[in-house]
Short mmCIF file of N, CA and C and ligand atoms in Angstrom, two decimals:
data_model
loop_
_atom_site.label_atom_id
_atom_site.label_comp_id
_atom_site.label_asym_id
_atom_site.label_seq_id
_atom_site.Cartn_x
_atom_site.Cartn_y
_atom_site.Cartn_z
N UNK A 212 -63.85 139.88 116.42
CA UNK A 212 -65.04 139.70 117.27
C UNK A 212 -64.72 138.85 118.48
N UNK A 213 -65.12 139.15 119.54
CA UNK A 213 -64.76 138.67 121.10
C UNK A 213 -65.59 137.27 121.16
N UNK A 214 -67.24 137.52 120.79
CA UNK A 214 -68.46 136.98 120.68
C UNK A 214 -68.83 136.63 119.69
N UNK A 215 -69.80 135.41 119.38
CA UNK A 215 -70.03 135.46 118.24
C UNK A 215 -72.01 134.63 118.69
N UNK A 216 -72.87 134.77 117.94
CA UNK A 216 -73.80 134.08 118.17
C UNK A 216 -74.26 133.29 116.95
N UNK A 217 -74.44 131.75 117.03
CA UNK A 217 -74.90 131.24 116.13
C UNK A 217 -76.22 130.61 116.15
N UNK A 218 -76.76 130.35 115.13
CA UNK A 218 -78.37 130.27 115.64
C UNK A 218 -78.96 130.43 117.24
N UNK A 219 -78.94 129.58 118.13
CA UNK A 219 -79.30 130.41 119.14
C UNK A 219 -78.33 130.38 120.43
N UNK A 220 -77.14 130.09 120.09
CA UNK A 220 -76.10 129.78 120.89
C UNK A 220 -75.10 131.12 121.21
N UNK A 221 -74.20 131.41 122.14
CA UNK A 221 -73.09 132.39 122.31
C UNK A 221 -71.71 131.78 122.35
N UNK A 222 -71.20 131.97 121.57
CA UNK A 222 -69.60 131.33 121.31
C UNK A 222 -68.82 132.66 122.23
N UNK A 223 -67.94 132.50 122.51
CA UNK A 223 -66.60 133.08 123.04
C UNK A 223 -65.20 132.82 122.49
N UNK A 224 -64.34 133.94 122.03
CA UNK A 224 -62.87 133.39 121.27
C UNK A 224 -62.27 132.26 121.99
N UNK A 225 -61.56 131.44 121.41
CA UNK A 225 -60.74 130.99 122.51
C UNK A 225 -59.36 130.54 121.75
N UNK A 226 -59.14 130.50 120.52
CA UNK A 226 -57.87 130.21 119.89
C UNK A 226 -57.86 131.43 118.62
N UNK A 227 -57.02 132.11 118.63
CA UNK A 227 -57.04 133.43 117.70
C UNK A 227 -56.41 132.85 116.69
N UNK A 228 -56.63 133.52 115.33
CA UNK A 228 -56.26 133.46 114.33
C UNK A 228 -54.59 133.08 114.12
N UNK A 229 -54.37 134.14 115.04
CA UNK A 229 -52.52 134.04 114.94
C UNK A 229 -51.64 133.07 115.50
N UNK A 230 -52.79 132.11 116.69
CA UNK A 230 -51.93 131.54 117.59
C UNK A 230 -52.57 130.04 116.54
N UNK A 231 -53.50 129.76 115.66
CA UNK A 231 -54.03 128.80 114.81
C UNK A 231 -52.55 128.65 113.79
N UNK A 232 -52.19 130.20 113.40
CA UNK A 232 -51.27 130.07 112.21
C UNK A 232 -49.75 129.52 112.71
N UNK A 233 -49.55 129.46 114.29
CA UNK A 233 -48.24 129.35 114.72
C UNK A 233 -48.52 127.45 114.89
N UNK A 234 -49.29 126.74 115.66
CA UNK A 234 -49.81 125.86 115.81
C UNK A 234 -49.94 124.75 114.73
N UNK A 235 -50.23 125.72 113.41
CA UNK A 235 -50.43 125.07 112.25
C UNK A 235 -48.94 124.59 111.52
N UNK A 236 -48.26 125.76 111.62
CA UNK A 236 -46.76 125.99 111.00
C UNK A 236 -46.42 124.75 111.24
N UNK A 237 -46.26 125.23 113.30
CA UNK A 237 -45.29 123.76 113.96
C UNK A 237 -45.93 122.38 113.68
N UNK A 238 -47.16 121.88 113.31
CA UNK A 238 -47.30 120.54 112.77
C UNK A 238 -46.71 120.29 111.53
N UNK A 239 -46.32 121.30 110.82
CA UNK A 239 -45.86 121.15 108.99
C UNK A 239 -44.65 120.85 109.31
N UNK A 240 -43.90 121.56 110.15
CA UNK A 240 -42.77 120.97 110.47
C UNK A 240 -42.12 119.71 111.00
N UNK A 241 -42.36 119.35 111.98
CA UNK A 241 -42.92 118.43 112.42
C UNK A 241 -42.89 116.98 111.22
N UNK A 242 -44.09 117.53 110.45
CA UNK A 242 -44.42 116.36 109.39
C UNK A 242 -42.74 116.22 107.84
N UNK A 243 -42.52 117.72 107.94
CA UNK A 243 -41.62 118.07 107.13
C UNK A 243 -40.22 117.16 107.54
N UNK A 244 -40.24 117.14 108.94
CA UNK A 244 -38.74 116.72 109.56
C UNK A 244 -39.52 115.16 110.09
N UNK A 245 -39.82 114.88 109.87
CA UNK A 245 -40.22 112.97 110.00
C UNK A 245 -39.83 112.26 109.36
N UNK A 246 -39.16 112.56 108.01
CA UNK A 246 -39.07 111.60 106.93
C UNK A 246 -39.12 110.90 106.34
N UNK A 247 -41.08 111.44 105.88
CA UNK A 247 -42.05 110.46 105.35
C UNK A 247 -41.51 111.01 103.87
N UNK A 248 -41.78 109.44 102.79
CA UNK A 248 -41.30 110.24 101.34
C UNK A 248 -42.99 110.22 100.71
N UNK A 249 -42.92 111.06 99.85
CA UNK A 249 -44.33 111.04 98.90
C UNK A 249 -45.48 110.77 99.10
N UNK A 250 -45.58 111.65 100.71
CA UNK A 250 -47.09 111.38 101.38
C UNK A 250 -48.55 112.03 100.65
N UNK A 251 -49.26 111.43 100.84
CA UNK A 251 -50.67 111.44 100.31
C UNK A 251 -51.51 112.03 101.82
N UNK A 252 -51.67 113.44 101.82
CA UNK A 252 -52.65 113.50 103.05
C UNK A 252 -53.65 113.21 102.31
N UNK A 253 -54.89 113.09 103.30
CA UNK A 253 -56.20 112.88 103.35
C UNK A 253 -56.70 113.70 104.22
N UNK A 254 -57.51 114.85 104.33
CA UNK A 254 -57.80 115.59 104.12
C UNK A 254 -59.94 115.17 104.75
N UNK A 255 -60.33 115.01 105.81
CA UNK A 255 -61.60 114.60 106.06
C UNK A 255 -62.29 116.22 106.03
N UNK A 256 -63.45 115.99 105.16
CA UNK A 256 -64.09 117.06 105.23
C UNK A 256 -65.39 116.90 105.72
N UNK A 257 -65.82 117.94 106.21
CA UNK A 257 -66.12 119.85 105.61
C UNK A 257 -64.92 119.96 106.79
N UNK A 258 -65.45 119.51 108.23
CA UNK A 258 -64.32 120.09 108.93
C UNK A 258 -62.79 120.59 108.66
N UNK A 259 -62.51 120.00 108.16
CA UNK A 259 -60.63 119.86 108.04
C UNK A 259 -60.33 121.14 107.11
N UNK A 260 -61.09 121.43 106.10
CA UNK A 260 -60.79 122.26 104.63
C UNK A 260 -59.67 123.60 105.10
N UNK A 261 -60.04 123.94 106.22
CA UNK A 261 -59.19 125.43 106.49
C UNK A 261 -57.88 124.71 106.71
N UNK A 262 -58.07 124.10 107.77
CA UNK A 262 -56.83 123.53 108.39
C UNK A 262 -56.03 123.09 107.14
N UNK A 263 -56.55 121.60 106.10
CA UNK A 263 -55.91 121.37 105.10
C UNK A 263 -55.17 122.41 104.62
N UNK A 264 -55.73 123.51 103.86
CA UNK A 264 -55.75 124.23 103.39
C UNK A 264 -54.18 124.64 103.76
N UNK A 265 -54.06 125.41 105.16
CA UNK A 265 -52.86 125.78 105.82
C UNK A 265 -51.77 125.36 105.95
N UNK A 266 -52.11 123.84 106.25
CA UNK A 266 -50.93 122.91 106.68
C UNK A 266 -50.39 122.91 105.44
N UNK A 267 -50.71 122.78 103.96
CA UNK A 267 -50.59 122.11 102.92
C UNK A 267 -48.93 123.05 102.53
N UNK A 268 -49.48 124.26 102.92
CA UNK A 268 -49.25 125.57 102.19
C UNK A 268 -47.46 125.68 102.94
N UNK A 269 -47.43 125.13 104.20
CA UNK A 269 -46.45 124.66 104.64
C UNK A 269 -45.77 123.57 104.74
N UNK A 270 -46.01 122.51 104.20
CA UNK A 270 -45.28 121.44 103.62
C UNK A 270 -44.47 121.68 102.62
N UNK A 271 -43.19 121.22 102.91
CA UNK A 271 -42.23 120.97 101.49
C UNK A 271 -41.44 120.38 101.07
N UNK A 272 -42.15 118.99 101.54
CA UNK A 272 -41.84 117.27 100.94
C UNK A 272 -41.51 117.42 99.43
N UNK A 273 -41.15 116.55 99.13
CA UNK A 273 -41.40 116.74 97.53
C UNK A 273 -42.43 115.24 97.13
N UNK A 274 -43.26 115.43 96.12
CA UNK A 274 -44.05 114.76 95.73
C UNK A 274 -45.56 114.82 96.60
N UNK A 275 -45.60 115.56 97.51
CA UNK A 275 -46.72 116.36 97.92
C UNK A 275 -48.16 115.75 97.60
N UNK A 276 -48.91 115.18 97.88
CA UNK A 276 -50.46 114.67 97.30
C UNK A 276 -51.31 115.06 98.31
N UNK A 277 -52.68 115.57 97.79
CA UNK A 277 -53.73 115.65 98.84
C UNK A 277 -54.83 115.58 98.16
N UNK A 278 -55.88 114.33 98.90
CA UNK A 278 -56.90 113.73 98.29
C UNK A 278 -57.85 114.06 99.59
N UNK A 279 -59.39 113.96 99.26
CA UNK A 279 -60.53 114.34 100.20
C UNK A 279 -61.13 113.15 100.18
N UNK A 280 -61.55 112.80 101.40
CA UNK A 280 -62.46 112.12 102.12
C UNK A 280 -63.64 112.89 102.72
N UNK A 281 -65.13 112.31 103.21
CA UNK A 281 -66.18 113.41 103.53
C UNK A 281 -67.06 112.07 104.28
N UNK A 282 -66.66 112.36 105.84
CA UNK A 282 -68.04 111.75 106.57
C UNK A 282 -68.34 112.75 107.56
N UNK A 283 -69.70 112.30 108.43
CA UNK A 283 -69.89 112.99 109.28
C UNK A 283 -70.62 112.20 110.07
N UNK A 284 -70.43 112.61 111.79
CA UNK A 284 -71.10 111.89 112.71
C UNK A 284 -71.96 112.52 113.72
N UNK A 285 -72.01 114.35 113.52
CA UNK A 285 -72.29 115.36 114.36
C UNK A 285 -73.97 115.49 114.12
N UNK A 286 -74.50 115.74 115.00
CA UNK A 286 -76.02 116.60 115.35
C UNK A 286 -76.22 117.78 115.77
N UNK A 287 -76.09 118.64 115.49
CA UNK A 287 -76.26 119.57 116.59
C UNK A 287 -74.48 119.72 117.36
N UNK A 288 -74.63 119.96 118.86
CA UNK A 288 -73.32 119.64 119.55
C UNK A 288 -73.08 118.91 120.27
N UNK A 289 -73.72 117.42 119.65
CA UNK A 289 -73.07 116.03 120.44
C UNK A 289 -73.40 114.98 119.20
N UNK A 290 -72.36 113.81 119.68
CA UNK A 290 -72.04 112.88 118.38
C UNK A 290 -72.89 112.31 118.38
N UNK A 291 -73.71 111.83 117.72
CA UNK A 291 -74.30 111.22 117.57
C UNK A 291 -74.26 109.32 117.68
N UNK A 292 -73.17 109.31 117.56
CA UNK A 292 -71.84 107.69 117.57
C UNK A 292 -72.49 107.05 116.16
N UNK A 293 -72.88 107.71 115.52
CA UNK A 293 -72.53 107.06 114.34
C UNK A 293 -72.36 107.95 112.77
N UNK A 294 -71.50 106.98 112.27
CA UNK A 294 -70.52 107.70 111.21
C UNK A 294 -71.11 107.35 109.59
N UNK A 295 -71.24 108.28 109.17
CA UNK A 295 -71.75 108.25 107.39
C UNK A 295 -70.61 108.19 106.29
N UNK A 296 -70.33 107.48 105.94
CA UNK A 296 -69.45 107.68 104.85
C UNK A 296 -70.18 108.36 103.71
N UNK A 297 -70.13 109.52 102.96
CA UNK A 297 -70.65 110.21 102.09
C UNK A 297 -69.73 110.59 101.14
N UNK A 298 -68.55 110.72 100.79
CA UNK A 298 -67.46 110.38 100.06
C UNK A 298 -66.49 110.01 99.81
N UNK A 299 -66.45 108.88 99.17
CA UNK A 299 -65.33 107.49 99.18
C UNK A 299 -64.33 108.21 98.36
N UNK A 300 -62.81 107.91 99.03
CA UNK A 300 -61.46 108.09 98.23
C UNK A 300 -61.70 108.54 97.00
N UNK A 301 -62.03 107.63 96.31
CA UNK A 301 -61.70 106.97 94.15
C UNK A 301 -60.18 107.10 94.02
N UNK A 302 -59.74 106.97 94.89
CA UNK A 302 -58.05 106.84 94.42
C UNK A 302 -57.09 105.81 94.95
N UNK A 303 -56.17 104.48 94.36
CA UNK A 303 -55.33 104.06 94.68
C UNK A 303 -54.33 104.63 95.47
N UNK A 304 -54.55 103.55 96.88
CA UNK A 304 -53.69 104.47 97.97
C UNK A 304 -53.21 103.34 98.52
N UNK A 305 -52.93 102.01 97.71
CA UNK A 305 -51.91 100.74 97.70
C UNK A 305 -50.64 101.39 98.20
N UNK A 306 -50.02 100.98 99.25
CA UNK A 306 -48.17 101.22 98.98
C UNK A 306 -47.77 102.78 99.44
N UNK A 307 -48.92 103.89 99.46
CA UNK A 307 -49.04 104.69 99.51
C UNK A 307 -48.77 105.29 101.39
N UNK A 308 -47.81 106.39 101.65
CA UNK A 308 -47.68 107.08 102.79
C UNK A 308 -48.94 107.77 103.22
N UNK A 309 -50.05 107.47 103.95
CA UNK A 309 -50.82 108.56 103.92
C UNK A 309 -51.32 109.18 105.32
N UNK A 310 -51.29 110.43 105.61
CA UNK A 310 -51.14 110.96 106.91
C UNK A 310 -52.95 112.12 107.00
N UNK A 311 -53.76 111.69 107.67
CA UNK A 311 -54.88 111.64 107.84
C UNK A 311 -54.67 113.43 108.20
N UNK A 312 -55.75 114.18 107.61
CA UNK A 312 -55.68 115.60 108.04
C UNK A 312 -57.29 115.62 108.75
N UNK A 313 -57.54 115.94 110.01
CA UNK A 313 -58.30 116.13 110.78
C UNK A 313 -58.65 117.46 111.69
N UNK A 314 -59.68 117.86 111.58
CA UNK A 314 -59.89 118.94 112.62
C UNK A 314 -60.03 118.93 114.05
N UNK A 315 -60.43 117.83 114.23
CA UNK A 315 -61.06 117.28 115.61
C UNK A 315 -61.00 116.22 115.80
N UNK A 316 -60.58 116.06 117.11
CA UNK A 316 -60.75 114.29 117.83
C UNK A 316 -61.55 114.59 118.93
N UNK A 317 -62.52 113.68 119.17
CA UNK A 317 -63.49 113.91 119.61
C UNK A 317 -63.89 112.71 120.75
N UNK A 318 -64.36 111.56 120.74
CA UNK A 318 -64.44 110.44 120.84
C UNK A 318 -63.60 109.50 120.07
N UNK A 319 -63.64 109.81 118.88
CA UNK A 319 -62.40 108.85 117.70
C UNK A 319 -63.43 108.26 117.32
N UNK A 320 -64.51 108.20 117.48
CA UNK A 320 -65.56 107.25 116.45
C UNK A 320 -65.39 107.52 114.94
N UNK A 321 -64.88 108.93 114.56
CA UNK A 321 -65.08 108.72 112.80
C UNK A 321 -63.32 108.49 112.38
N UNK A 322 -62.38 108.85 113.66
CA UNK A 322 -61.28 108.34 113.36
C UNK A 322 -60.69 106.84 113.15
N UNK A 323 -61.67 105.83 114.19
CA UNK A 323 -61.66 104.73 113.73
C UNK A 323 -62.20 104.17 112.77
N UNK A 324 -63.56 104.85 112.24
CA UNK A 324 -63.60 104.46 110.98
C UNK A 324 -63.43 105.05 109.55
N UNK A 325 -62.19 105.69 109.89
CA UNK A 325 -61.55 106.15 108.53
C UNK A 325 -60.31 105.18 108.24
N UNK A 326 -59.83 104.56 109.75
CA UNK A 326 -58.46 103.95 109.53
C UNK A 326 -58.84 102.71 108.86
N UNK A 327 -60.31 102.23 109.50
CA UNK A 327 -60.71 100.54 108.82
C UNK A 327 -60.93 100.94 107.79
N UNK A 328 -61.43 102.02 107.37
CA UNK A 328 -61.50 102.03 105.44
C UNK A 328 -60.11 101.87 104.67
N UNK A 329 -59.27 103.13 105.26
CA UNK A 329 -58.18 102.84 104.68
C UNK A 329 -56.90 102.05 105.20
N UNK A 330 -56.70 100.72 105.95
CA UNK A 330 -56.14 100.33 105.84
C UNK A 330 -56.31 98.81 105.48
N UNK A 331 -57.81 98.62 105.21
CA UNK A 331 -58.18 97.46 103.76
C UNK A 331 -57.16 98.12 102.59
N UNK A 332 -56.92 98.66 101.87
CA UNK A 332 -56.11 98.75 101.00
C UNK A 332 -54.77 99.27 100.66
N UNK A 333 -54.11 98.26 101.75
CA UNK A 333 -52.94 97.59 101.89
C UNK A 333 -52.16 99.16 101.75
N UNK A 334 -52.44 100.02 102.57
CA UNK A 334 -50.83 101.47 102.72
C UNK A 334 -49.62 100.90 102.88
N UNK A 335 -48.76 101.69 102.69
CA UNK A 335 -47.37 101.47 103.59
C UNK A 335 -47.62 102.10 104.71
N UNK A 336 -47.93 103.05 105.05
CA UNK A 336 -48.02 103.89 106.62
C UNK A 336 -48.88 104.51 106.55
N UNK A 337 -49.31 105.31 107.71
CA UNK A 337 -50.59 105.27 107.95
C UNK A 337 -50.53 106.29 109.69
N UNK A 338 -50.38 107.62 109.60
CA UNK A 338 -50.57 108.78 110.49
C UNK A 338 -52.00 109.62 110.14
N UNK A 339 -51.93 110.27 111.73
CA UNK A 339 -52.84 110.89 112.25
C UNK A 339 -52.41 112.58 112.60
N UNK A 340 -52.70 113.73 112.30
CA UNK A 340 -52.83 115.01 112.32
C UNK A 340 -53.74 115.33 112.37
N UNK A 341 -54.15 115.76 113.65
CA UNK A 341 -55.33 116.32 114.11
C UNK A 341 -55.30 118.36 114.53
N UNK A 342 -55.53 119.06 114.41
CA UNK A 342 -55.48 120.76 114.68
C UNK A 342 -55.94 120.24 116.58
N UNK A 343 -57.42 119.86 116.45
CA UNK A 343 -57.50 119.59 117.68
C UNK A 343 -57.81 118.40 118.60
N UNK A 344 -57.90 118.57 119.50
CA UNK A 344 -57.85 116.84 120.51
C UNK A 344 -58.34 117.28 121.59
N UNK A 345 -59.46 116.31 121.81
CA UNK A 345 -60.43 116.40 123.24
C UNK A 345 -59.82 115.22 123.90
N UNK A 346 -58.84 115.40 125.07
CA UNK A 346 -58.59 113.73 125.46
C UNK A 346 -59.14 113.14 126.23
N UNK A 347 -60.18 113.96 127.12
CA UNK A 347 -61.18 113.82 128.21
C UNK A 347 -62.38 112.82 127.47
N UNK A 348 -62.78 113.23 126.19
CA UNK A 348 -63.77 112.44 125.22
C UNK A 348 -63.51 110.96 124.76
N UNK A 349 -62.12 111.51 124.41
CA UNK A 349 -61.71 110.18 123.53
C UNK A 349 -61.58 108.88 124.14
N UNK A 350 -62.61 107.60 123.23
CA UNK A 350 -63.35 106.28 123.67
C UNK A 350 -62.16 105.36 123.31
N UNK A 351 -60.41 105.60 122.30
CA UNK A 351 -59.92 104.68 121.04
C UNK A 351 -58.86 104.61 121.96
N UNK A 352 -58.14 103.49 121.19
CA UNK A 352 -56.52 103.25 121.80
C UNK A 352 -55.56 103.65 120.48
N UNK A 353 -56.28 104.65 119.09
CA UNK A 353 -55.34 104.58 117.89
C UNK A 353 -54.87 106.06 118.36
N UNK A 354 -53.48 105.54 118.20
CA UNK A 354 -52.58 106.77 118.96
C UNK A 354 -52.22 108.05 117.64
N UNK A 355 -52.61 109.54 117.85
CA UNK A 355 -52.67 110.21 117.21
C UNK A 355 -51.17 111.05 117.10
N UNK A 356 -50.66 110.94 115.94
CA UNK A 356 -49.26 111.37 115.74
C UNK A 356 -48.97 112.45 115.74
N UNK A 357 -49.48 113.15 115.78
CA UNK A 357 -49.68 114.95 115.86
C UNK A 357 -50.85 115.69 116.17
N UNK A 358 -50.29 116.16 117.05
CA UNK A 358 -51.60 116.61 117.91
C UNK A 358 -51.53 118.70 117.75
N UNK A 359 -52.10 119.52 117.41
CA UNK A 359 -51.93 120.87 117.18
C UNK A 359 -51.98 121.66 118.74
N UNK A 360 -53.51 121.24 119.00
CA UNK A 360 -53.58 121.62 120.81
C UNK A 360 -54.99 120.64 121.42
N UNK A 361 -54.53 120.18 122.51
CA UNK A 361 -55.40 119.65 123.40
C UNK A 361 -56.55 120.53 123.88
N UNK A 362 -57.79 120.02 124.00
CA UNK A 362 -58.27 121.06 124.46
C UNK A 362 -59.53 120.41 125.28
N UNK A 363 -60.33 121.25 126.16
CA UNK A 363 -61.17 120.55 127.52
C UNK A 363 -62.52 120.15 126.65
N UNK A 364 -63.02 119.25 127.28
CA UNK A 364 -64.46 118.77 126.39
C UNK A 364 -65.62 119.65 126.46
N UNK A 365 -64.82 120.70 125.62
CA UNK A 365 -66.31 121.83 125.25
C UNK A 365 -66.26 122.37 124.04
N UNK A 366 -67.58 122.48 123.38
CA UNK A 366 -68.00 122.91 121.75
C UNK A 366 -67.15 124.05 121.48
N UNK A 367 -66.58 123.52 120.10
CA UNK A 367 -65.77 124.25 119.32
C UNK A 367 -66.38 124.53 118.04
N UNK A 368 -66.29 125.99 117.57
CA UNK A 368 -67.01 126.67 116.41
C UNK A 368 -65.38 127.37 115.94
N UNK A 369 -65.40 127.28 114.23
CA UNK A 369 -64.91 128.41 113.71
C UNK A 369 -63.89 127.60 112.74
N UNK A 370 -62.82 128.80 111.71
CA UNK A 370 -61.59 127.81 111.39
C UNK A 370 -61.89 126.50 110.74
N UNK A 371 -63.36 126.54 110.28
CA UNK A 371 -63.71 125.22 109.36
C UNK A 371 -64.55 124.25 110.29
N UNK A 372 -64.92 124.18 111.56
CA UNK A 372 -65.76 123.46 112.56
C UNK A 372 -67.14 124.45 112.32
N UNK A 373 -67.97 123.63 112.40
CA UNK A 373 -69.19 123.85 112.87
C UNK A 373 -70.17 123.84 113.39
N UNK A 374 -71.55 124.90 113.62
CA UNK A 374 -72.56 124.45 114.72
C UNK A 374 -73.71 124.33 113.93
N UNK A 375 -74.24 123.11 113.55
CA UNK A 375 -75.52 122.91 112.46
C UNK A 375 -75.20 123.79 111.15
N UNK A 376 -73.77 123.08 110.71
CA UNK A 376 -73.12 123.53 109.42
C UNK A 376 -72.87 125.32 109.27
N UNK A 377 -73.24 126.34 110.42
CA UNK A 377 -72.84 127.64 110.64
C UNK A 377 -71.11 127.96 111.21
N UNK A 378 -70.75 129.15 111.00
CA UNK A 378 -69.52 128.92 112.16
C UNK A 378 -68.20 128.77 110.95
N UNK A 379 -68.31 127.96 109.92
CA UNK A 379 -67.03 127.36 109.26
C UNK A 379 -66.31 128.54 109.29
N UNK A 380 -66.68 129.76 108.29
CA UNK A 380 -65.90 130.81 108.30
C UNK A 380 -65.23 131.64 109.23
N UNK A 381 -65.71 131.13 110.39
CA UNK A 381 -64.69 132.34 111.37
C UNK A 381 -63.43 132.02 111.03
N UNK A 382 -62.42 133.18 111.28
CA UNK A 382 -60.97 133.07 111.53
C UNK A 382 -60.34 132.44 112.51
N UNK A 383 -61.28 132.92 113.42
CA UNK A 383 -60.38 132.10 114.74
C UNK A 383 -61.47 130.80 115.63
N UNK A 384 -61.31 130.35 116.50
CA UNK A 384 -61.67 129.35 116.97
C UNK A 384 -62.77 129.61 118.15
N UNK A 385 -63.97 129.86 118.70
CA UNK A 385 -64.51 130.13 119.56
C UNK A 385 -64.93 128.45 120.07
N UNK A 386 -65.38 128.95 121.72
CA UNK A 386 -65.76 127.93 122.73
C UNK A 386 -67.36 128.75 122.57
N UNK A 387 -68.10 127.13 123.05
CA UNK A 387 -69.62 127.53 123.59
C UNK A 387 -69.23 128.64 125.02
N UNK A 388 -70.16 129.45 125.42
CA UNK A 388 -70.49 130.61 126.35
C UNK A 388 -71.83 129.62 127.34
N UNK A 389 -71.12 129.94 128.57
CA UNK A 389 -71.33 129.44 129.71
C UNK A 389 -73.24 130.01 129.77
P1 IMP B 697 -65.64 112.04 116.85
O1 IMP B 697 -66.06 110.99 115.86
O2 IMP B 697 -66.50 112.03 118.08
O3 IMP B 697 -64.17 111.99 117.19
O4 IMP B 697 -65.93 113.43 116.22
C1 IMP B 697 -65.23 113.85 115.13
C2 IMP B 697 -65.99 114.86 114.30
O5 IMP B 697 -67.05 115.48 115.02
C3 IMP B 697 -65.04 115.95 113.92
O6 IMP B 697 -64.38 115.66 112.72
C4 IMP B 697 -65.94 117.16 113.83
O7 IMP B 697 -66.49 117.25 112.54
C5 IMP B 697 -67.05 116.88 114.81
N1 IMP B 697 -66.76 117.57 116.10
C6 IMP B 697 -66.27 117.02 117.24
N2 IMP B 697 -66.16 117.94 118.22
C7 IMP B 697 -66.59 119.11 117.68
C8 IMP B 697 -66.70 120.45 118.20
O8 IMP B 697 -66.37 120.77 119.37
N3 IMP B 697 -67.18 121.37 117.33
C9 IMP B 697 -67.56 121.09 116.06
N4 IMP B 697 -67.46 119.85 115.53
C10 IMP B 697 -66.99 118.87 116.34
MG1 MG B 698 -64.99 116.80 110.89
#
């Protein structure tokens, strides 16, 4: 589909399925050739789930962990600037490598407050993997370690993002329509 309409909005493609799966690869690699040992992603949801999902499938660290986190800071299609924590860790992540799986950077408001949660309990390291990055938006100085693709400050639907929780399932990535 070229178009897509969600409740009363018109999306337009703008990142295809195939060029998501090449994008995705090269961050696994990337993370694969860094030589982090026995990383723990984290995994922020609803957004992230596809992406997780992908990246995971291309990792091949050994000792491999992936745990979910769940806030949200969205309205509609603007942030609202403030962040809900709605599901906490429950897991010891003392000592622990853990490399943040993200769909979106946006402003960094829920990226900064995922890092103050988790780096009260004392990590060894502590990365950022994001699919995408608005750098025109972004308010933070926490420097993001992997970046998938930059992209201009306009609404993104699809690939696990959403527009008033619609949208997750597309394959590929659409922009709001002018
Ligand atoms: P931030 O806190 O402003 O960086 O926004 C981060 C969160 O807002 C992301 O994890 C997404 O869930 C959501 N978000 C930001 N930009 C978009 C977008 O273009 N489309 C859909 N969701 C977005
Ligand atoms: Mg999200």
């Amino acid at each position: 589909m070229k178009t897509v309409k969600l409740h009363n909005k018109e999306f337009e493609i703008f990142i295809t399925d195939t060029e998501i799966a090449e994008i995705v690869y090269s961050m696994a690699n990337q993370i694969n050739n860094s030589g982090v040992k026995d990383p723990l992603f984290i995994s922020v949801l609803n957004g992230s789930f596809m992406f997780s999902s992908d990246i995971m499938k291309n990792i091949t660290i050994p000792n491999t962990e992936i745990s979910f986190i769940k806030l949200s800071s969205y309205s509609g299609t603007e942030s609202t600037g403030e962040v809900n924590e709605l599901i906490g860790l429950g897991k010891d992540i003392k000592n622990r490598n853990i490399i943040i799986l993200e769909d979106i950077i946006d402003t960094g408001i829920t990226l900064e407050k995922i890092i103050s949660l988790l780096k009260k309990e004392e990590v060894a390291s502590l990365k950022v993997a994001t699919l995408l990055y608005k750098p025109d938006a972004y308010t933070k100085e926490i420097p993001i370690d992997y970046i998938g693709k930059s992209i201009p400050n306009k609404f993104v639907v699809g690939y696990g993002l959403d527009y008033d929780e619609i949208g997750r399932n597309l394959p590929h990535i659409y922009k709001l329509k002018k």
